[in-house]
CSV table of C-alpha atoms and ligand atoms in Angstrom, one decimal:
chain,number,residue,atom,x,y,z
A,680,UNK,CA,40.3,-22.2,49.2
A,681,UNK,CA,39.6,-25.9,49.8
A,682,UNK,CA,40.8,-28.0,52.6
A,683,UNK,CA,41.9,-31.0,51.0
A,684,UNK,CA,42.3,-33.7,53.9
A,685,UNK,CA,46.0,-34.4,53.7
A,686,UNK,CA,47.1,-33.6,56.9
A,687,UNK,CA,50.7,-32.3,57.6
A,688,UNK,CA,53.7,-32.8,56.1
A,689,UNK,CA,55.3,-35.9,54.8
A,690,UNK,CA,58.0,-37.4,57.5
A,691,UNK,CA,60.5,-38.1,54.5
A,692,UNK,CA,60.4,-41.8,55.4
A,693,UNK,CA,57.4,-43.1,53.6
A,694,UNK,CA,58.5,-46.0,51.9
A,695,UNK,CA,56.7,-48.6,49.6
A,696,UNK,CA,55.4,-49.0,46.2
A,697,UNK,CA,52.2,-46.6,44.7
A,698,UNK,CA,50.4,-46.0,41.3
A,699,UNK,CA,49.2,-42.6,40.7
A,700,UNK,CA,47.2,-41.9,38.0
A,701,UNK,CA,47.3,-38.3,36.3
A,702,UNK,CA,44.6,-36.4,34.7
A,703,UNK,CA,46.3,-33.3,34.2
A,704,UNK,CA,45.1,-31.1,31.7
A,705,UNK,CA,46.8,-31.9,28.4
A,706,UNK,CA,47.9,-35.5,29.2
A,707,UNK,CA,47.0,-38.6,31.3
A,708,UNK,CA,49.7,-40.5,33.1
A,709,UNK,CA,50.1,-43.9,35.2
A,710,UNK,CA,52.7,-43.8,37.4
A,711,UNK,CA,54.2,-46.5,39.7
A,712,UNK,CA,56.6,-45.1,42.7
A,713,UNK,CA,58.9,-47.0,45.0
A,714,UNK,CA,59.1,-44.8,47.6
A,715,UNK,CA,62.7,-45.7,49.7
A,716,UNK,CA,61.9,-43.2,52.6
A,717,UNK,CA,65.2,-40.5,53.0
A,718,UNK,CA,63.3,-38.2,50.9
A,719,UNK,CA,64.5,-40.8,47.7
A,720,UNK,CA,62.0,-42.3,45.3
A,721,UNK,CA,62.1,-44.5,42.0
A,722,UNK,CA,59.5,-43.4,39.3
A,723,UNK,CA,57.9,-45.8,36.0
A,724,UNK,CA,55.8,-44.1,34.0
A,725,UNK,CA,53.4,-44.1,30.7
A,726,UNK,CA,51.8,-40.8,29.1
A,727,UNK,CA,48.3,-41.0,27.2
A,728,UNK,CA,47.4,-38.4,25.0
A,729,UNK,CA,43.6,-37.2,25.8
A,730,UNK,CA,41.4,-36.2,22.8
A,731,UNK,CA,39.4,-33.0,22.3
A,732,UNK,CA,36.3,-35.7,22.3
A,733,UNK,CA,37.7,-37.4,25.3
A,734,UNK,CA,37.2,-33.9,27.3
A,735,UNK,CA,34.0,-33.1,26.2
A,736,UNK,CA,31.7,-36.6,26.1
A,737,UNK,CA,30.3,-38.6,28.8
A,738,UNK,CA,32.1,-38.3,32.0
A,739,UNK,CA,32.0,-41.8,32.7
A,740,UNK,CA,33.6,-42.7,29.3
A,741,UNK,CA,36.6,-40.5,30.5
A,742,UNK,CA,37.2,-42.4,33.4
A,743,UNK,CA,36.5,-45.2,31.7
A,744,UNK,CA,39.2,-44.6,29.6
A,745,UNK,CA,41.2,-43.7,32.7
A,746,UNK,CA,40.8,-47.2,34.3
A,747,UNK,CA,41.6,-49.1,30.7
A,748,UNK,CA,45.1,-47.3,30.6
A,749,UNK,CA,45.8,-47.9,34.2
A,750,UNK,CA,45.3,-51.6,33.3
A,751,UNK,CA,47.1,-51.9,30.5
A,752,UNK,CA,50.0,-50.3,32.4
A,753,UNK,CA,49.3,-53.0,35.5
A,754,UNK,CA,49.3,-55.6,32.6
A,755,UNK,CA,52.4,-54.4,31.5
A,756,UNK,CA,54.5,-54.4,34.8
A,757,UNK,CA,53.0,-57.1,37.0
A,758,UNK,CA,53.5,-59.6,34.5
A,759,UNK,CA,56.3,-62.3,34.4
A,760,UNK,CA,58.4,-63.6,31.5
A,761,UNK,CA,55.5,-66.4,30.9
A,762,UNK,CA,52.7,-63.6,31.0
A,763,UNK,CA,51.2,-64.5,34.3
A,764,UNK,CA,50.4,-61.5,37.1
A,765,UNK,CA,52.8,-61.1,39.5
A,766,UNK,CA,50.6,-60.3,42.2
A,767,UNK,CA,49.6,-62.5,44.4
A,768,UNK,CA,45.7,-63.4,44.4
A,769,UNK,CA,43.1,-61.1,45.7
A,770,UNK,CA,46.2,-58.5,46.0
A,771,UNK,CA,45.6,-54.8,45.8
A,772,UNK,CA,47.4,-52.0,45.1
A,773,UNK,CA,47.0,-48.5,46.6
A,774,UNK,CA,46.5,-45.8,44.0
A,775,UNK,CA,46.3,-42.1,44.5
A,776,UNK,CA,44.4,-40.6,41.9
A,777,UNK,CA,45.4,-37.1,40.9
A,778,UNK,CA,42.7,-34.8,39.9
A,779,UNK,CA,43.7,-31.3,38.9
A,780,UNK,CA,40.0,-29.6,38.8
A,781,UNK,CA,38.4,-27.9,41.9
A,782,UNK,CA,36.8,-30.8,44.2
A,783,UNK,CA,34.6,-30.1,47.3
A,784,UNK,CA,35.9,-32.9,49.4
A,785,UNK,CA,34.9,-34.5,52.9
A,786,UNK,CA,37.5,-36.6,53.1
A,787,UNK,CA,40.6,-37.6,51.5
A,788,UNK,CA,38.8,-40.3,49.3
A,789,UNK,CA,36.1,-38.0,47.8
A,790,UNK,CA,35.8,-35.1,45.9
A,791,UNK,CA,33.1,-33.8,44.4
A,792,UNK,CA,34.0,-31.9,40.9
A,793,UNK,CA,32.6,-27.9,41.2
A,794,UNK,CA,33.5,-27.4,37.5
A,795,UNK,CA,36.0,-28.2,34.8
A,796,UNK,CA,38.7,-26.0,34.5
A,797,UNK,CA,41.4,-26.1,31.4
A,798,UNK,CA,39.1,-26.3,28.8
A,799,UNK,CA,37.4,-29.4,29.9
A,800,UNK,CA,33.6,-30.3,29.7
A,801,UNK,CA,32.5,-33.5,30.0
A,802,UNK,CA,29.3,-34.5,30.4
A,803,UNK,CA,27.5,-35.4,33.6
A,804,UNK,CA,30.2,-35.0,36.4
A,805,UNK,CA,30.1,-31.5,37.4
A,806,UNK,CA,28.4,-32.0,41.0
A,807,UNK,CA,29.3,-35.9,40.9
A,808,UNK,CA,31.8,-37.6,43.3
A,809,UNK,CA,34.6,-38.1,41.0
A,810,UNK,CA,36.4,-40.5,43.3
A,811,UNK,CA,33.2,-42.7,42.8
A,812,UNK,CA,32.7,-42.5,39.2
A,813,UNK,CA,36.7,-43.9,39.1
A,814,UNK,CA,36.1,-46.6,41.6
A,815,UNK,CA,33.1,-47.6,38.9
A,816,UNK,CA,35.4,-47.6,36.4
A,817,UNK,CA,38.1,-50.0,38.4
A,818,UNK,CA,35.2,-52.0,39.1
A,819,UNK,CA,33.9,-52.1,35.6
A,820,UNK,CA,37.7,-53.3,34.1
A,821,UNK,CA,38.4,-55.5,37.4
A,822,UNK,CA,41.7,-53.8,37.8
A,823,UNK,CA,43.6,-54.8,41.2
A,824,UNK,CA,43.6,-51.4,42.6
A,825,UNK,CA,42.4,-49.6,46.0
A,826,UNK,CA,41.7,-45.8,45.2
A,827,UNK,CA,43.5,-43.9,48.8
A,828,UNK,CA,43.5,-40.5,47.6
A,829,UNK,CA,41.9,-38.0,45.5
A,830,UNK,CA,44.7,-35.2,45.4
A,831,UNK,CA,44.7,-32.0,43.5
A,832,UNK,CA,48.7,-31.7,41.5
A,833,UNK,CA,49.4,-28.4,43.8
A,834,UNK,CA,48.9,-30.6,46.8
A,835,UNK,CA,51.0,-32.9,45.5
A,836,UNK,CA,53.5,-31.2,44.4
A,837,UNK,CA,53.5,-29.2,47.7
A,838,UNK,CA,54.2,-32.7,49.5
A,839,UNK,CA,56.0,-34.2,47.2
A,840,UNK,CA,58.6,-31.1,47.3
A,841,UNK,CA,58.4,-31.3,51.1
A,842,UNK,CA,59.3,-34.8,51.1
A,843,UNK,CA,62.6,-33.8,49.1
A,844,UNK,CA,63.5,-30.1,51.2
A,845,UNK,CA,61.3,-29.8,54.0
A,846,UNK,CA,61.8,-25.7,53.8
A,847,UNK,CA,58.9,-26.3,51.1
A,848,UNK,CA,56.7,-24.4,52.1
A,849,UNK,CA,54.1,-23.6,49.3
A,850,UNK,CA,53.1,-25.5,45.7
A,851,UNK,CA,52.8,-23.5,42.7
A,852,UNK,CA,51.4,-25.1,39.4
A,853,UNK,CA,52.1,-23.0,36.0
A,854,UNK,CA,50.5,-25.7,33.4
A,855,UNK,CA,47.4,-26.0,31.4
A,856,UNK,CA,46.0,-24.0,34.0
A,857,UNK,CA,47.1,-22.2,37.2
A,858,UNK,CA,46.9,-23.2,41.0
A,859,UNK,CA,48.8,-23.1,44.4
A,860,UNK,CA,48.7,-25.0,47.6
A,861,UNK,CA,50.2,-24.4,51.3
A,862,UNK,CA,50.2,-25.9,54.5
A,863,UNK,CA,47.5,-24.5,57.0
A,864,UNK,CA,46.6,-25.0,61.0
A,865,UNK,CA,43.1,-26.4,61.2
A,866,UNK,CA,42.4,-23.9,64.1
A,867,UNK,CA,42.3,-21.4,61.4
A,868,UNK,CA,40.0,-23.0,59.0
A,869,UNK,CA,36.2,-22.0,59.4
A,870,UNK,CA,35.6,-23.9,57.0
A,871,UNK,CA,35.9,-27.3,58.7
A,872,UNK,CA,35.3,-26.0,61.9
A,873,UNK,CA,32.2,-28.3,62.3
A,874,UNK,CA,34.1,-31.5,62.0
A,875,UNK,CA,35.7,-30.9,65.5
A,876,UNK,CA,39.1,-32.4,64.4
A,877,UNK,CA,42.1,-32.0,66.5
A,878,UNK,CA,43.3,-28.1,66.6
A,879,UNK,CA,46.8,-28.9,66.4
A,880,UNK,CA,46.5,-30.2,63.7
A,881,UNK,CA,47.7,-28.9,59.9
A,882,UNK,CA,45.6,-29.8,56.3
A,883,UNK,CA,46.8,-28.5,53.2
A,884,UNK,CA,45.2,-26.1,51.5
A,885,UNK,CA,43.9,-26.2,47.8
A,886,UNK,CA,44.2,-22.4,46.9
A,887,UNK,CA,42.1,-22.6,43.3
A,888,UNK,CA,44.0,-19.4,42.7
A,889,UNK,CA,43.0,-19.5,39.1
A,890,UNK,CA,39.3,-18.6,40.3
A,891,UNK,CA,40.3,-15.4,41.6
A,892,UNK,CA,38.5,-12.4,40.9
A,893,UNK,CA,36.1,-14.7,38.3
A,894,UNK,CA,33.0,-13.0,37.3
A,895,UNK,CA,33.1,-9.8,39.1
A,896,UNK,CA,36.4,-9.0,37.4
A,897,UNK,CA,37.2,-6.1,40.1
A,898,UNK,CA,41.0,-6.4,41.0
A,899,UNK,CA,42.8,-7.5,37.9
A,900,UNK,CA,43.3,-5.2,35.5
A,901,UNK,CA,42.3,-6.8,32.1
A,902,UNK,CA,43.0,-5.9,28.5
A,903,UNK,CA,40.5,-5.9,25.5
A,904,UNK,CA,42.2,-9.2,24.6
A,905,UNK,CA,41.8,-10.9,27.8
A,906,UNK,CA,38.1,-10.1,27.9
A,907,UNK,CA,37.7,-11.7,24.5
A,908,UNK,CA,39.9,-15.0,25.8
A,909,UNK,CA,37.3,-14.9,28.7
A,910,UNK,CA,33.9,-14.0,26.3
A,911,UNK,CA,34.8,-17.0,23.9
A,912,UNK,CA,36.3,-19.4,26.3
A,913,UNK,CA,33.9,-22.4,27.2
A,914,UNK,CA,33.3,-20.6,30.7
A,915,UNK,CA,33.1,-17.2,30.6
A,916,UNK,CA,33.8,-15.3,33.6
A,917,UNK,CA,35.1,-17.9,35.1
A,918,UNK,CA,39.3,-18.6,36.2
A,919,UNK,CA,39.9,-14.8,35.9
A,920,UNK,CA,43.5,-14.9,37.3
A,921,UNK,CA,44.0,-18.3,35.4
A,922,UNK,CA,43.1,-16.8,31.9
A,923,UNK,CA,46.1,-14.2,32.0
A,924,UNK,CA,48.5,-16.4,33.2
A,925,UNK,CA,48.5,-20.6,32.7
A,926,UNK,CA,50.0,-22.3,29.3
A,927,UNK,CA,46.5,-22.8,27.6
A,928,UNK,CA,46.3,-19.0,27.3
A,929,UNK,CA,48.9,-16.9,26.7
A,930,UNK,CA,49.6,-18.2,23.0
A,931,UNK,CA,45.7,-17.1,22.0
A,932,UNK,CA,46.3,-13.5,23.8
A,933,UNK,CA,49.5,-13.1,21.4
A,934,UNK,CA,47.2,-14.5,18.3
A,935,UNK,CA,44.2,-12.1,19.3
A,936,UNK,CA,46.6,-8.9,19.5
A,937,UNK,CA,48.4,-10.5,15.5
A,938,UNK,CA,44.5,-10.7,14.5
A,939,UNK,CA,43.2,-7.2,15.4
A,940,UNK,CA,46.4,-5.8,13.6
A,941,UNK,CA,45.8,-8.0,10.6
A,942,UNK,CA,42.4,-6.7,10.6
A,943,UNK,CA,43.2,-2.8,10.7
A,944,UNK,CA,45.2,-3.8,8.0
A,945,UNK,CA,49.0,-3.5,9.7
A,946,UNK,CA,50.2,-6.2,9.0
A,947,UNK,CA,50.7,-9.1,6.4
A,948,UNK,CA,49.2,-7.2,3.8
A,949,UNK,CA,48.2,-9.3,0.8
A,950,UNK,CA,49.0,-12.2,2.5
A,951,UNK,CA,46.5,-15.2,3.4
A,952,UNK,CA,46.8,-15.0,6.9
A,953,UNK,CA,44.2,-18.1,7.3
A,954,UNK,CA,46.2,-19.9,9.5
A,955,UNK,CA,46.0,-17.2,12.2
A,956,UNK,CA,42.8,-17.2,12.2
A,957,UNK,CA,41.4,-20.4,14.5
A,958,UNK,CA,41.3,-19.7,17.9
A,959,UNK,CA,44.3,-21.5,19.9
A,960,UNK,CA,46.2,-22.6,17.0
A,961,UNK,CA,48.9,-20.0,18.7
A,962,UNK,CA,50.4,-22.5,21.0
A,963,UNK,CA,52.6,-20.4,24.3
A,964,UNK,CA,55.4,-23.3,23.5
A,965,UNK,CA,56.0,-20.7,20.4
A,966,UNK,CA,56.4,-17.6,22.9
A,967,UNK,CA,58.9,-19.9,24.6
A,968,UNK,CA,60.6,-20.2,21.3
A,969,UNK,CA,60.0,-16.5,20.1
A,970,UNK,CA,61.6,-15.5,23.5
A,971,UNK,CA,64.9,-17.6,23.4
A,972,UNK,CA,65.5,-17.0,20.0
A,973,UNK,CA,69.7,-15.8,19.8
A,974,UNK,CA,70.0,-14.9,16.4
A,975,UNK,CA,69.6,-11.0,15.3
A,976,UNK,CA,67.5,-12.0,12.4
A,977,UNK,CA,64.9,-13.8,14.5
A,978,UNK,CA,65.4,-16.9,12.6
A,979,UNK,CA,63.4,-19.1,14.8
A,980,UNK,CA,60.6,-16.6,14.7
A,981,UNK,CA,60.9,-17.1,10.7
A,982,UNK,CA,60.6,-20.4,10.7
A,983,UNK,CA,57.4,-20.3,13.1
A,984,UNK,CA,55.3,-18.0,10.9
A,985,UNK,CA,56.5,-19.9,7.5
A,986,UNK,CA,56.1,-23.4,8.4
A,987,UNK,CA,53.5,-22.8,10.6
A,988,UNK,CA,50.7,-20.0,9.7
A,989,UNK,CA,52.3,-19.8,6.2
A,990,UNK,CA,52.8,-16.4,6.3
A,991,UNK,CA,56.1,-14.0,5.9
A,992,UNK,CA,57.8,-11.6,8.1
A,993,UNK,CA,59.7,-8.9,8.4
A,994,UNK,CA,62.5,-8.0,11.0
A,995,UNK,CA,60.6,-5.4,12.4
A,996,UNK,CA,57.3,-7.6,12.5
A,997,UNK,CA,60.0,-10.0,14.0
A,998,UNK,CA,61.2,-7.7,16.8
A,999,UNK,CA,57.3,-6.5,17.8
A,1000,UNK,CA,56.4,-10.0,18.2
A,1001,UNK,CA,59.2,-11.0,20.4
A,1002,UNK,CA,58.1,-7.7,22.7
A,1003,UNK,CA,55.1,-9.2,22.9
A,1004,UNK,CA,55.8,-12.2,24.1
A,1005,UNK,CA,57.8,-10.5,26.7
A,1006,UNK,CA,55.2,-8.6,28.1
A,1007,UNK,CA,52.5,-11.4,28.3
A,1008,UNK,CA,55.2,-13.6,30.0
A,1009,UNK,CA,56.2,-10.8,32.1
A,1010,UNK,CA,52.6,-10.2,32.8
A,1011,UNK,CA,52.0,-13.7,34.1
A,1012,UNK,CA,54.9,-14.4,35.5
A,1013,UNK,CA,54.2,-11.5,37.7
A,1014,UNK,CA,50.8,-11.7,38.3
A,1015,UNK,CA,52.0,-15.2,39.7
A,1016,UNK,CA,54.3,-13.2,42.1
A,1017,UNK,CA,51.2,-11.6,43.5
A,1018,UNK,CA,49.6,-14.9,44.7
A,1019,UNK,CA,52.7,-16.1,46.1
A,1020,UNK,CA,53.0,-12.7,47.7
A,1021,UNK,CA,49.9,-13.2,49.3
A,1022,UNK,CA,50.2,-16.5,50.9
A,1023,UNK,CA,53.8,-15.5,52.3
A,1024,UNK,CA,52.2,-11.9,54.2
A,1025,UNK,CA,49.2,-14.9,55.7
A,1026,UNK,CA,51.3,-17.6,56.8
A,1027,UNK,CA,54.3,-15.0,58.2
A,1028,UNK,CA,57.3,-16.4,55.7
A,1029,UNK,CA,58.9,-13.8,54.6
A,1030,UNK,CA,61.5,-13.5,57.5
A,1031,UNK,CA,62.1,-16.5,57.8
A,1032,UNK,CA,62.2,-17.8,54.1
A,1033,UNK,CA,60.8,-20.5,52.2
A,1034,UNK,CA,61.0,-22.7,49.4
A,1035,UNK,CA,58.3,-22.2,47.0
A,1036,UNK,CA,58.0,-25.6,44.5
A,1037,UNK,CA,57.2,-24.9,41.3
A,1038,UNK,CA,56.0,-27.3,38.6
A,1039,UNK,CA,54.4,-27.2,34.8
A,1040,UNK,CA,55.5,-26.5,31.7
A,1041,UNK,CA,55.0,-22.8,31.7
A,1042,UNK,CA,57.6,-22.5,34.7
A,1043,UNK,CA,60.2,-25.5,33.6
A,1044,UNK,CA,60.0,-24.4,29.8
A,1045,UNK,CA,59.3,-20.7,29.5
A,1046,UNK,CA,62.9,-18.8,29.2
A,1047,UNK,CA,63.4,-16.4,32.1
A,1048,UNK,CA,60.0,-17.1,34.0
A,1049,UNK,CA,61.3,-18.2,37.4
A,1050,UNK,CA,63.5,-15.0,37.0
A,1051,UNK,CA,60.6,-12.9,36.8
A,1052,UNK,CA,59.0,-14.4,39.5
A,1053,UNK,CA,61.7,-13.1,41.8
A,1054,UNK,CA,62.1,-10.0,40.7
A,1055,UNK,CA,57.9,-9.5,41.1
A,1056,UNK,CA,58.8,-11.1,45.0
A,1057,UNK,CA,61.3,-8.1,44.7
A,1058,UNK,CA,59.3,-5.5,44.0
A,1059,UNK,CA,56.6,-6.8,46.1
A,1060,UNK,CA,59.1,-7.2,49.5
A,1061,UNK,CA,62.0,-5.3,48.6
A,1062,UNK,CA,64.9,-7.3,49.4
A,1063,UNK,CA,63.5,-9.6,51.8
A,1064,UNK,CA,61.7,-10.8,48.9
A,1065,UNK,CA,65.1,-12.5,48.0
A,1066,UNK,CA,64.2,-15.0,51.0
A,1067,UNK,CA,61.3,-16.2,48.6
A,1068,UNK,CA,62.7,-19.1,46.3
A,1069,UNK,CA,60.5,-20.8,43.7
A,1070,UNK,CA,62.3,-24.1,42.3
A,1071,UNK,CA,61.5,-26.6,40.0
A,1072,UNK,CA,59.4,-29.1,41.8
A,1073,UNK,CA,59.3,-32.9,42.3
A,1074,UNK,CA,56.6,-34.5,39.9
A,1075,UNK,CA,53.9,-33.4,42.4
A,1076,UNK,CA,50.9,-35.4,40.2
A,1077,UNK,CA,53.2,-39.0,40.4
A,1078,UNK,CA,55.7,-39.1,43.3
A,1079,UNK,CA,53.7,-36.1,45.4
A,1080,UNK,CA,50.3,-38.6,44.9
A,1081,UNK,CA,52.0,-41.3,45.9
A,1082,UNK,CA,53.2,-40.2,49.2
A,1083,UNK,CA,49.9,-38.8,50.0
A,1084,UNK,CA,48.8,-42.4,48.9
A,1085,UNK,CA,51.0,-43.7,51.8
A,1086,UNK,CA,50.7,-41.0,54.2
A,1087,UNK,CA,47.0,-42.3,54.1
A,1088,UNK,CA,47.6,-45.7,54.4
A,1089,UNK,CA,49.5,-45.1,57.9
A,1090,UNK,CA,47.0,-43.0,59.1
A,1091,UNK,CA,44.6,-45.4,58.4
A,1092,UNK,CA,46.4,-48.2,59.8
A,1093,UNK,CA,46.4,-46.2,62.9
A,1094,UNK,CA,42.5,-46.0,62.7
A,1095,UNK,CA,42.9,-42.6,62.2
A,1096,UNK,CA,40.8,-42.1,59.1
A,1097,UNK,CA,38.5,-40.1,58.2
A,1098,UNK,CA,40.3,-37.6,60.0
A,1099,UNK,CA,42.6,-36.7,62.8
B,321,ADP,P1,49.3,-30.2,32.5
B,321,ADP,O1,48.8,-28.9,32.7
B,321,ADP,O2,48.4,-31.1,31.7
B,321,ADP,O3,49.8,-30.9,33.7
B,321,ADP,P2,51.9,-29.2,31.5
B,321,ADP,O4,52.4,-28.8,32.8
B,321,ADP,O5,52.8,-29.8,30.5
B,321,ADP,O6,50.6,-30.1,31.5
B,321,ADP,O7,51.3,-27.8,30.8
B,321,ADP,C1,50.8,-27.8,29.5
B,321,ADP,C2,50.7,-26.4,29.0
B,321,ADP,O8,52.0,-25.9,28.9
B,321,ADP,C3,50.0,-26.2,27.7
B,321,ADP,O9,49.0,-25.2,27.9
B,321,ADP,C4,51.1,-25.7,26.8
B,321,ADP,O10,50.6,-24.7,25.9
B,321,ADP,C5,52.2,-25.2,27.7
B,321,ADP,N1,53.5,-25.4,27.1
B,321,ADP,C6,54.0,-26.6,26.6
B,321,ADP,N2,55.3,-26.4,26.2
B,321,ADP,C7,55.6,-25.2,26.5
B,321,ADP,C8,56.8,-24.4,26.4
B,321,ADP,N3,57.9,-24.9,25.8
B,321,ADP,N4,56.8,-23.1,26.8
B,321,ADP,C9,55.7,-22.6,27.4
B,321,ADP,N5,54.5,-23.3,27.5
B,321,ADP,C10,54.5,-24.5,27.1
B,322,MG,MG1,50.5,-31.4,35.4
């Protein structure tokens, strides 16, 4: 649970124009956002794709990287027809910088990285102040930019959503990896006690869900395959809840149950089953296909086993993969119920309702997940857990950054920074 700094809600009439930079999980984004205040934004953006190496080297050389894509992307849209920058000399723009791994932060512009999450490694930044080995790398490329805000994607996506429908009350990421946010009263964080700021005052929270139950492994229930994930993962014990639910998972928990069964000799006898055999070559975007497959032959389950693993089917093999899918989607869908659940009985929603905004590829791709979401709240609530509605969020890690970006500057403007 950590306090993140961005205090209270969004008034909906933020206006002006932001970058936020994205380093997600799976991809690296610029994004520049014309906020018009209403609740209305304008969004240009350009993806990079990050490289196994990229994850795993020096630290520095990521943000490096970070800082010469963010100027290629200022080169590209604050130049005239002759080539000359349109910005005026000395000019800076803000920039929230969106960094979706668990940060200890002071303030709003500072965050020091606990540990990489999603797979990532690189070198010589756990325990660093991320928000200064960024501002290095602006330094280093001379790029006309003033880091605001070091913002986790659930915060962002908690504001941006709230900016849009203020009955937002809580952020749910379902990505690379796994994470809520929600909006707390200061009065009732111990953690921050010491910092004496004003009681009436509200800071979102960073839940780090996917943390939950990490090591001592005592209150999820866990299958054999699970507990290899974890054992061969590049940090065992750690993300618990995160390992049986996010994106970057649940395709190896369907390829370690097809590997034990190929190795008890069940199935694809005589076959070279090679393919199956690297870890994570199983991606979940093929349970998304294996699940919404409408023909009675499975023929899009066909074609993923042929063209990719190389490797044929039968109908029945056919139908038992499908059922497995379901349950691990099931599964995480509603284990994901549970932590909504949870922040719903401690903030006292569930009479009155509340939006819940939901974001990732997991939740906007996976067939049926929202569904199963809600019948979870169901089953957790009874009926008033129909007062519970996840949607799909706004872009929490561009537009969501870039408010927070804003709602800093004004707070700063009114001298009211580093805190309330
Ligand atoms: P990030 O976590 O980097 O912000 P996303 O929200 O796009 O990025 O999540 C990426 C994760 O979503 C990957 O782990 C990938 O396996 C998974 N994914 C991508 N496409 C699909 C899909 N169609 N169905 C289910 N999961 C998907
Ligand atoms: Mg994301």
């Amino acid at each position: 649970m950590i306090p993140t700094f961005v205090f209270g809600w969004p008034t909906g009439k933020e206006s002006g124009d932001f970058l936020a930079l994205d380093l997600g999980g799976t991809n690296l984004r610029v994004c520049l956002v014309t906020l018009q205040g209403e609740g209305k934004f304008e969004m240009t953006q350009t993806k990079y794709r990050l490289t196994e190496e990229q994850k795993h080297d020096e630290g520095q050389k990521l943000f490096d990287f970070c800082a010469e894509c963010l100027k290629t992307f200022i080169d590209t849209n604050y130049t005239d027809g002759e080539g000359k920058s349109t910005l005026k000399p000395g000019e800076t723009l803000p920039l929230g910088f969106t960094f979706s791994y668990p940060c200890v932060q002071e303030r709003i512009d500072h965050g020091e990285l606990i540990r990489w999450t999603k797979g990532f490694g690189a070198l010589n930044t756990e325990g660093r102040d991320v928000a200064e080995m960024f501002r290095n790398s602006i330094a280093k490329y001379e790029i006309p930019v003033t880091m605001t805000a070091i913002i986790n994607d659930t915060t962002g996506t908690l504001i941006a959503s709230s900016y849009v429908n203020p009955k937002t009350k809580i952020a749910v990421i379902f990505g690379t990896g796994c994470n809520a946010a929600y909006m707390e009263n200061v009065k009732d964080i111990e953690k921050i006690k010491s910092l004496g700021i004003d009681d009436k005052a509200q800071m979102a929270i960073n839940c780090e869900w996917g943390a939950f139950d990490s090591f001592e492994h005592e209150h999820l229930p866990r299958t054999k395959y699970d507990v290899t994930v974890d054992e061969t993962s590049n940090k065992p014990g750690e993300q618990a809840f995160e390992k049986l639910i996010s994106g970057r998972y649940l395709g190896e928990i369907l390829r370690l149950v097809i590997c034990e069964l190929i190795d008890e000799g069940v199935l694809f006898l005589g076959q070279d089953t090679y393919k199956l055999e690297t870890p994570y070559v199983f991606e979940t975007a093929f349970l998304s296909l294996m699940e919404s497959d409408p023909t009675d032959e499975l023929l899009m389950i066909i074609g993923i086993f042929t063209h990719f693993f190389a490797v044929e089917t039968t109908l029945a093999e056919r139908q038992f993969f499908r059922a497995l899918a379901m349950l691990i989607g099931r599964r995480a869908a509603r284990l994901s119920a549970c932590g909504i659940a949870a922040i719903v009985s401690k903030m006292g929603y569930l009479d009155e309702g509340c939006l819940v905004g939901a974001d990732g590829s997991l939740y906007n791709k996976y067939p049926g997940f929202a569904e199963r979401v809600h019948e979870g709240l169901i089953d957790i609530f009874g009926d008033k857990g129909r007062n519970i509605v996840t949607h799909h969020a706004e872009d929490g890690s561009g537009v969501g950054s870039a408010i927070i970006a804003a709602m800093t500057k004004v707070r700063r403007d009114a001298g009211l920074y580093p805190n309330v």
